[in-house]
Coordinates of C-alpha atoms in Angstrom, one line a residue:
M7 CA 23.6 56.6 -47.1
T8 CA 24.7 56.5 -50.1
D9 CA 25.7 52.5 -51.8
S10 CA 29.3 53.4 -52.4
A11 CA 28.9 54.4 -48.6
A12 CA 28.0 51.2 -47.8
T13 CA 30.0 49.0 -50.0
E14 CA 33.4 50.9 -48.7
R15 CA 31.9 49.9 -45.0
T16 CA 31.0 45.7 -45.9
G17 CA 32.5 44.3 -43.0
A18 CA 34.4 46.3 -40.8
V19 CA 33.4 46.8 -37.2
Y20 CA 33.2 49.5 -36.1
L21 CA 36.2 49.8 -32.7
D22 CA 36.1 52.8 -32.1
C23 CA 33.4 54.3 -29.5
A24 CA 35.8 56.2 -28.0
A25 CA 35.5 58.0 -30.7
T26 CA 31.6 58.5 -30.3
C27 CA 29.4 55.4 -29.8
P28 CA 25.9 54.9 -32.2
L29 CA 22.8 55.7 -31.6
D30 CA 21.3 53.4 -29.1
P31 CA 17.4 52.5 -30.8
R32 CA 15.8 52.9 -27.8
V33 CA 17.9 56.7 -27.5
A34 CA 16.8 57.2 -31.3
A35 CA 13.5 56.3 -30.4
E36 CA 13.4 59.2 -27.5
L37 CA 15.1 61.2 -30.2
R38 CA 12.5 60.8 -33.4
R39 CA 9.5 61.4 -30.6
F40 CA 10.8 64.8 -29.8
S41 CA 11.6 66.1 -33.2
E42 CA 9.3 64.6 -35.1
A43 CA 6.0 65.0 -32.9
E44 CA 6.4 67.1 -29.3
F45 CA 8.8 69.9 -31.2
G46 CA 8.5 72.1 -29.4
N47 CA 10.5 74.6 -27.7
A48 CA 10.9 74.3 -23.6
G49 CA 10.5 78.2 -23.0
S50 CA 7.2 78.2 -24.3
R51 CA 4.7 78.0 -21.3
T52 CA 1.6 79.6 -22.5
H53 CA 0.7 76.0 -24.3
D54 CA 1.1 72.1 -24.4
F55 CA 3.7 71.7 -26.7
G56 CA 5.9 74.5 -24.6
R57 CA 5.1 72.4 -21.5
L58 CA 5.4 69.0 -22.5
A59 CA 8.6 70.1 -23.8
R60 CA 9.7 72.0 -20.7
Q61 CA 9.1 68.5 -18.8
A62 CA 11.1 66.1 -21.3
V63 CA 14.8 68.6 -20.3
E64 CA 13.2 68.0 -16.6
R65 CA 12.6 64.3 -17.1
A66 CA 16.6 64.0 -18.6
R67 CA 18.3 66.6 -16.2
A68 CA 17.5 64.0 -13.6
H69 CA 18.4 60.8 -15.3
V70 CA 21.7 62.7 -16.1
A71 CA 22.0 63.6 -12.4
R72 CA 20.6 60.0 -10.7
V73 CA 24.0 58.7 -13.0
V74 CA 26.7 60.6 -10.3
D75 CA 24.5 61.5 -7.5
A76 CA 23.2 65.2 -8.3
G77 CA 20.9 67.5 -7.3
R78 CA 18.8 68.4 -11.1
N79 CA 19.6 72.1 -10.3
E80 CA 22.8 71.3 -10.4
V81 CA 23.2 70.2 -14.1
V82 CA 23.3 72.8 -16.8
F83 CA 23.4 70.9 -20.3
T84 CA 25.8 72.8 -23.4
S85 CA 26.7 71.1 -26.0
G86 CA 29.4 68.2 -25.3
A87 CA 32.0 67.9 -22.6
T88 CA 34.4 70.8 -25.0
E89 CA 31.7 73.3 -24.0
A90 CA 31.4 72.1 -20.3
N91 CA 35.2 71.4 -19.8
N92 CA 35.4 75.6 -20.8
L93 CA 32.6 76.7 -19.2
A94 CA 34.5 75.0 -16.2
I95 CA 37.2 76.1 -16.6
L96 CA 37.1 79.4 -18.6
G97 CA 33.9 80.0 -16.3
L98 CA 36.3 80.6 -13.1
E99 CA 38.1 83.1 -13.8
A100 CA 37.0 86.2 -13.2
F101 CA 36.5 84.7 -9.2
G102 CA 40.4 83.8 -9.7
Q103 CA 41.1 87.1 -10.5
E104 CA 39.5 89.1 -7.9
H105 CA 40.0 86.5 -4.7
G106 CA 43.5 86.3 -5.7
R107 CA 43.7 82.4 -6.5
K108 CA 45.6 82.4 -9.6
H109 CA 47.9 78.6 -9.6
L110 CA 45.6 75.6 -11.5
V111 CA 46.7 72.2 -11.1
S112 CA 45.8 69.5 -13.5
T113 CA 48.0 66.3 -15.8
R114 CA 49.9 66.4 -18.9
I115 CA 47.8 63.8 -19.9
E116 CA 44.8 65.6 -20.0
H117 CA 42.4 66.4 -23.4
H118 CA 43.5 68.6 -25.0
A119 CA 39.7 70.5 -24.3
V120 CA 41.1 70.9 -21.3
L121 CA 44.9 71.5 -22.0
E122 CA 44.2 74.3 -24.0
P123 CA 42.1 76.7 -21.5
L124 CA 44.2 76.7 -18.9
R125 CA 46.7 77.0 -21.8
A126 CA 44.2 80.5 -22.0
L127 CA 44.2 81.2 -18.1
A128 CA 47.5 80.9 -18.0
E129 CA 48.6 83.4 -21.2
R130 CA 46.7 85.7 -18.9
G131 CA 48.7 85.5 -15.2
F132 CA 47.9 82.2 -14.1
E133 CA 50.5 79.5 -13.1
L134 CA 49.8 76.6 -14.6
T135 CA 51.2 73.3 -12.7
L136 CA 50.8 69.7 -14.4
I137 CA 51.5 66.7 -13.2
E138 CA 53.6 63.8 -15.0
P139 CA 51.9 60.4 -14.8
E140 CA 53.0 57.6 -14.0
P141 CA 54.3 54.7 -16.1
G142 CA 50.9 53.1 -16.3
G143 CA 49.2 55.6 -17.3
W144 CA 48.0 56.7 -14.2
V145 CA 48.6 60.1 -12.0
D146 CA 49.2 60.0 -8.4
A147 CA 46.7 61.3 -5.7
G148 CA 49.4 62.4 -3.3
R149 CA 51.4 64.5 -5.4
V150 CA 47.9 66.0 -7.2
A151 CA 46.8 67.2 -3.6
A152 CA 50.8 68.8 -2.9
A153 CA 50.4 70.3 -5.1
V154 CA 47.7 72.3 -3.9
R155 CA 48.4 75.4 -3.0
P156 CA 46.2 78.2 -0.7
D157 CA 46.4 80.5 -3.9
T158 CA 45.1 77.3 -5.9
L159 CA 42.1 77.7 -7.8
L160 CA 41.1 74.8 -9.9
V161 CA 42.3 71.1 -10.0
S162 CA 41.3 69.3 -13.1
V163 CA 41.9 65.5 -13.2
M164 CA 39.8 63.4 -15.9
H165 CA 38.3 60.4 -14.7
V166 CA 39.3 58.1 -17.5
N167 CA 42.0 58.8 -20.1
N168 CA 40.3 58.7 -24.1
E169 CA 43.9 57.3 -25.6
T170 CA 44.3 54.1 -22.7
G171 CA 40.8 53.5 -20.6
V172 CA 43.5 54.1 -17.6
V173 CA 41.3 55.2 -14.7
Q174 CA 42.3 58.4 -13.1
P175 CA 41.2 58.8 -9.4
V176 CA 39.7 61.3 -8.3
D177 CA 37.1 60.3 -6.2
A178 CA 41.2 60.1 -3.9
I179 CA 42.1 63.0 -5.0
A180 CA 38.6 64.6 -3.5
D181 CA 39.1 62.6 -0.3
R182 CA 42.2 64.1 0.1
M183 CA 42.0 67.3 -0.7
A184 CA 39.0 67.8 1.8
D185 CA 41.1 65.9 4.5
A186 CA 43.8 68.9 3.3
G187 CA 41.4 71.1 4.1
S188 CA 41.7 72.8 0.6
E189 CA 39.1 75.8 -0.8
A190 CA 39.7 75.0 -4.3
F191 CA 37.5 72.9 -6.7
L192 CA 37.8 69.9 -8.2
H193 CA 37.0 69.6 -11.9
V194 CA 36.4 66.2 -13.8
D195 CA 36.5 65.2 -16.8
A196 CA 34.3 62.4 -17.2
A197 CA 33.8 62.3 -21.0
Q198 CA 34.9 58.7 -21.3
G199 CA 33.9 57.4 -17.8
F200 CA 29.7 58.9 -17.1
G201 CA 28.3 56.2 -17.5
K202 CA 30.7 52.9 -17.4
A203 CA 32.6 53.8 -13.7
I204 CA 29.9 54.7 -11.4
E205 CA 31.1 55.9 -7.9
P206 CA 34.2 57.6 -8.1
L207 CA 31.6 60.2 -9.8
R208 CA 29.1 60.3 -6.5
S209 CA 32.3 62.0 -4.6
K210 CA 30.3 65.3 -3.0
Q211 CA 34.2 66.6 -3.0
I212 CA 34.1 66.1 -7.4
D213 CA 32.6 70.3 -7.9
L214 CA 32.1 70.0 -11.7
I215 CA 31.6 67.3 -14.1
S216 CA 32.3 67.4 -17.7
I217 CA 29.8 64.9 -20.2
S218 CA 29.4 63.9 -23.6
A219 CA 25.9 61.9 -24.3
H220 CA 27.6 60.6 -27.9
K221 CA 29.9 58.5 -25.8
I222 CA 27.1 56.8 -23.9
C223 CA 24.9 55.7 -27.0
G224 CA 23.7 59.0 -27.6
P225 CA 23.0 62.1 -30.0
K226 CA 26.0 64.3 -30.7
G227 CA 26.0 68.0 -29.8
I228 CA 24.6 67.7 -26.3
G229 CA 27.2 66.7 -22.7
A230 CA 26.8 68.6 -19.6
L231 CA 28.3 69.8 -17.1
I232 CA 27.7 68.7 -12.9
A233 CA 27.8 72.1 -11.3
R234 CA 27.7 70.5 -7.8
R235 CA 26.6 73.3 -5.0
R236 CA 28.0 73.7 -1.6
G237 CA 25.6 73.4 0.7
T238 CA 23.5 75.9 -1.1
V239 CA 25.6 78.0 -2.4
K240 CA 26.0 78.4 -6.6
L241 CA 29.5 77.6 -7.9
P242 CA 30.9 81.5 -8.2
L243 CA 30.8 80.1 -12.8
T244 CA 30.1 83.5 -14.9
P245 CA 28.8 82.7 -18.0
L246 CA 30.8 82.2 -21.6
L247 CA 28.1 83.7 -23.8
H248 CA 25.3 86.3 -23.2
G249 CA 22.0 86.6 -24.7
G250 CA 19.2 84.8 -22.3
G251 CA 18.2 82.9 -19.1
Q252 CA 18.3 80.0 -19.5
E253 CA 20.1 77.1 -18.0
M254 CA 20.6 78.8 -14.5
G255 CA 21.8 82.0 -16.2
L256 CA 25.0 80.2 -17.4
R257 CA 24.5 78.1 -21.3
P258 CA 22.4 80.7 -23.0
G259 CA 20.2 79.6 -26.2
T260 CA 17.1 77.5 -27.2
L261 CA 17.8 74.0 -25.5
P262 CA 17.6 71.5 -28.3
V263 CA 15.1 69.7 -26.5
A264 CA 15.3 66.3 -28.9
L265 CA 18.8 66.1 -28.0
I266 CA 18.2 66.5 -24.1
A267 CA 15.3 64.0 -24.0
A268 CA 17.4 62.0 -25.7
F269 CA 20.7 62.5 -23.7
G270 CA 18.3 61.8 -20.5
R271 CA 16.9 58.4 -22.1
A272 CA 20.4 57.1 -22.8
A273 CA 21.9 58.2 -19.1
E274 CA 18.6 56.8 -17.7
L275 CA 20.2 53.1 -19.8
A276 CA 23.1 53.2 -18.9
L277 CA 22.8 53.7 -15.1
E278 CA 20.8 50.8 -15.5
E279 CA 22.6 48.7 -17.9
H280 CA 25.9 49.8 -15.9
A281 CA 26.7 46.2 -14.5
A282 CA 26.1 44.1 -17.1
R283 CA 27.5 46.5 -19.9
R284 CA 31.1 46.2 -17.8
D285 CA 30.9 42.5 -17.6
A286 CA 29.9 41.8 -21.1
A287 CA 32.8 44.6 -22.3
A288 CA 35.7 42.5 -20.5
A289 CA 34.6 39.1 -21.9
F290 CA 34.7 41.4 -25.2
E291 CA 38.3 42.4 -24.2
R292 CA 39.1 39.1 -23.1
R293 CA 37.8 37.8 -26.6
L294 CA 39.8 40.1 -28.6
L295 CA 43.1 39.9 -26.6
D296 CA 43.2 36.2 -26.3
G297 CA 42.0 35.7 -30.2
L298 CA 45.6 38.7 -31.2
A299 CA 47.3 36.2 -28.9
P300 CA 49.5 35.0 -31.8
L301 CA 50.3 38.3 -33.0
A302 CA 52.0 39.1 -29.1
P303 CA 50.4 42.1 -28.7
H304 CA 51.5 45.0 -26.5
V305 CA 49.1 47.2 -24.2
N306 CA 50.2 50.2 -23.5
G307 CA 48.4 51.4 -20.0
N308 CA 48.3 49.4 -16.5
A309 CA 46.3 46.9 -17.2
E310 CA 44.6 46.6 -13.6
R311 CA 43.7 49.8 -14.4
R312 CA 42.2 50.4 -17.4
I313 CA 38.1 50.2 -18.1
P314 CA 36.7 47.9 -20.5
Y315 CA 35.8 49.5 -22.9
I316 CA 39.4 51.0 -24.7
L317 CA 42.3 49.4 -25.1
N318 CA 45.9 51.0 -26.3
L319 CA 48.0 48.4 -28.1
W320 CA 50.9 47.8 -30.6
I321 CA 52.4 44.6 -32.4
P322 CA 55.6 44.2 -32.9
D323 CA 57.0 44.9 -36.6
W324 CA 54.0 47.5 -37.6
D325 CA 53.9 50.8 -37.2
K326 CA 50.0 51.9 -37.0
E327 CA 49.4 53.7 -40.4
T328 CA 50.4 49.9 -41.4
L329 CA 48.4 47.6 -39.2
I330 CA 45.2 50.2 -39.8
E331 CA 45.0 49.8 -43.0
A332 CA 45.5 46.0 -42.6
W333 CA 43.2 45.8 -40.7
A334 CA 40.5 48.4 -42.0
P335 CA 38.0 45.1 -43.6
F336 CA 37.8 43.8 -40.7
A337 CA 37.4 46.7 -37.6
A338 CA 37.5 50.3 -37.8
I339 CA 39.9 51.4 -35.3
S340 CA 42.1 54.6 -34.7
D341 CA 45.4 55.8 -33.7
G342 CA 44.3 57.4 -30.7
A343 CA 41.7 60.4 -29.5
A344 CA 39.6 61.4 -33.0
C345 CA 39.4 64.8 -32.0
T346 CA 43.6 65.4 -32.7
S347 CA 43.3 63.0 -35.0
Q348 CA 44.4 65.6 -38.2
S349 CA 47.6 65.7 -36.8
Y350 CA 49.8 62.2 -37.2
T351 CA 52.2 63.5 -34.1
C352 CA 53.5 61.2 -31.6
S353 CA 50.7 60.9 -28.6
H354 CA 51.1 63.6 -25.8
V355 CA 50.1 61.2 -23.6
L356 CA 51.8 58.2 -24.6
A357 CA 54.9 60.5 -24.7
A358 CA 54.5 61.5 -20.7
M359 CA 53.8 58.0 -19.9
G360 CA 57.6 58.0 -21.1
V361 CA 56.8 55.4 -23.7
E362 CA 59.0 55.6 -26.8
G363 CA 59.9 53.4 -29.4
Q364 CA 56.9 51.6 -31.6
A365 CA 55.4 51.5 -28.8
E366 CA 54.4 55.0 -29.1
T367 CA 55.0 54.8 -33.2
G368 CA 52.8 51.4 -33.1
A369 CA 50.1 52.3 -30.8
V370 CA 46.3 52.0 -32.2
R371 CA 43.2 52.3 -30.6
L372 CA 40.4 49.8 -30.2
S373 CA 37.1 50.3 -28.5
W374 CA 33.6 49.3 -28.2
C375 CA 30.4 49.7 -26.1
H376 CA 27.1 46.8 -25.7
L377 CA 26.4 47.6 -29.2
T378 CA 29.6 46.5 -30.3
E379 CA 29.5 43.1 -32.7
E380 CA 32.4 40.5 -32.1
P381 CA 35.4 41.5 -35.3
D382 CA 36.4 38.4 -37.2
V383 CA 39.5 38.3 -34.9
A384 CA 41.3 35.6 -36.9
A385 CA 41.3 37.4 -40.2
M386 CA 42.5 40.2 -38.6
V387 CA 45.7 38.1 -37.7
E388 CA 45.6 36.4 -40.8
A389 CA 46.3 40.5 -42.7
C390 CA 48.9 40.6 -40.2
R391 CA 51.2 37.0 -41.6
P392 CA 53.1 37.8 -44.8
G393 CA 51.0 37.5 -47.4
G394 CA 47.8 37.2 -45.4
R395 CA 44.4 39.3 -46.2
R396 CA 41.0 36.6 -45.8
T397 CA 37.0 37.4 -45.6
S398 CA 35.6 38.7 -42.6
G399 CA 33.0 37.2 -41.2
T400 CA 31.0 38.6 -37.4
T401 CA 29.3 36.6 -35.1
G402 CA 26.9 37.2 -32.3
G403 CA 27.1 41.4 -30.9
L404 CA 27.5 41.9 -27.6
S405 CA 24.5 44.0 -27.5
E406 CA 23.0 41.2 -27.6
R407 CA 24.1 39.0 -25.7
V408 CA 23.4 42.2 -22.8
A409 CA 19.7 42.4 -23.7
A410 CA 19.4 39.0 -23.4
G411 CA 20.8 38.8 -20.2
R412 CA 23.7 35.9 -21.1
P413 CA 27.0 36.6 -19.2
S414 CA 29.3 36.8 -22.1

């Protein structure tokens, strides 16, 4: 990092973990080890370098599988949740065409990494039903299940909304589909919830789960698709790429061993520490909202259904661009999903929720993790007063309280 870049960031606490998290030092150590010392190709079977690489990959596969109570042979490593979403959705196209199951069910609040592959199938003759969310930002499980038909190929519902942090009832949807005897496959984009809300993703009725390492303080460029078998039968996925037999024939190419090993370590830590991390994150959220109380912040998304890592809020009389600028010396925040940050159009998620006016145009997203420091909330409040900006100061980080085992 250049000196000028360091100067630009002085004083600002990173509050955009829903976009990407910082790398946990323990994960970074694993990344360095398999980048520098144990650098072998996992496909090389004639020497110890290759064998050690293969062992690291399989160890990581087991750690990732354990988080969702899946089998090690049900984990397919990808470049991230976006690729996993594409493999899950487009990979079922041939099966749907062959068996006349060309109906798809999803929601209007999905990430574009789900909506765009679904729309690609719709352009190829599939019928797409999108369920409207409730005003609080979640979809009703009964409405999703009621949309499933005998010719439905796939139901795709996200685990945690990336803009509002509202948890979707994926386990309830899975139960309803099972009770109805549906043969449709259930896919969950769990980029924001994997390793944070553990139990819902352990439902054996969820066939496909997409995840990314960099949302749990792992490295960018690595993720996975969990493809649960139905009994002993593999899901009928067709690979999107060809050229090798890696990853059970579903994702060819040389495995990025260092990224995979680091992902495994991040998954292991997320499972071991999830309760402490969640408690600390909830306390962090309470302090943040209490500190911002003089500005009368309004939160988008039902408070009882949100994960304690994401806040979507707006401040009366402040548009989002001005608020982001006012808080820039103290906190790095976003105006919504990072993947659509080039566009300043209104959020499709908030629009689907029926959010209007300043609640939509003024909405910003704050998100954190176990490594996040405390922002100078008093300075953030002062920056929103007439003529008021003052120098930022920070206190002990959230990571310190988790590491020390102290309640927050």
